[in-house]
Each structure stands twice: as C-alpha cells, then as structure tokens.
C-alpha cells in the first residue's frame, strides 16, 4: 500500500516507507553519482518513472 513518500531519486516513482529513503541500491547509487537521467531504471514493476522499454518487459 502506498505511503505517500516517493524514492529519493527524483526520476523514480516507487513508494518508500519514509521521506528520503531509496527503493533500491540502483537509485541510491544514481543519486550519489549525480545521474541527471530523466527516467528511472530500477526495474520495479510499479515504477512509473521507468523507461518505456522497461515497461513493456523488453529490458535487460
């Protein structure tokens, strides 16, 4: 059930338990690296910030 808090990596739309948390190591590393990507590549099925190829199941 969504809590109302989104992952701390701006392109990611996954829900997390507390503000400032990350949904995955990928998002934590991308934010720390200053990754300015406009799409998220965490590959979580519920993430609406992911690339279209990730959404249709054709991602790596």
XYZ file of C-alpha atoms in Angstrom:
60
model
C 0.000 0.000 0.000
C 1.471 3.391 -0.974
C 2.628 5.575 1.896
C 2.752 8.860 0.021
C 6.556 9.037 0.020
C 8.462 8.557 -3.208
C 12.001 7.257 -3.600
C 14.630 9.973 -3.048
C 15.936 9.558 -6.628
C 13.858 12.192 -8.489
C 13.028 10.218 -11.677
C 11.858 7.222 -9.613
C 8.183 6.980 -8.700
C 8.392 3.976 -6.357
C 6.897 4.362 -2.894
C 9.059 4.058 0.223
C 8.306 3.987 3.954
C 9.965 7.278 4.935
C 10.923 10.521 3.195
C 14.487 10.497 1.907
C 14.698 6.708 1.517
C 15.584 4.915 -1.710
C 13.702 1.963 -3.187
C 16.881 0.248 -4.379
C 20.660 0.333 -4.464
C 20.394 1.432 -8.101
C 18.526 4.620 -7.144
C 20.868 5.349 -4.229
C 23.929 4.989 -6.489
C 22.392 7.014 -9.332
C 21.616 9.904 -6.973
C 25.088 9.749 -5.365
C 26.705 9.805 -8.809
C 24.707 12.884 -9.761
C 22.952 10.982 -12.537
C 20.670 13.505 -14.218
C 18.719 10.888 -16.188
C 15.058 11.752 -16.703
C 13.988 8.117 -16.466
C 14.420 5.580 -13.717
C 15.996 2.188 -14.337
C 15.276 0.482 -11.004
C 13.174 -2.114 -12.878
C 10.475 -2.288 -10.205
C 7.161 -3.157 -11.916
C 5.251 -0.382 -10.147
C 7.722 2.386 -11.049
C 6.037 4.816 -13.435
C 9.292 6.731 -13.912
C 10.915 3.911 -15.824
C 11.832 3.862 -19.480
C 9.195 2.635 -21.939
C 11.304 -0.394 -22.906
C 11.353 -1.348 -19.208
C 7.562 -1.084 -19.016
C 6.886 -3.460 -21.899
C 9.175 -6.133 -20.486
C 11.872 -5.864 -23.137
C 14.609 -4.507 -20.846
C 17.734 -6.469 -19.958
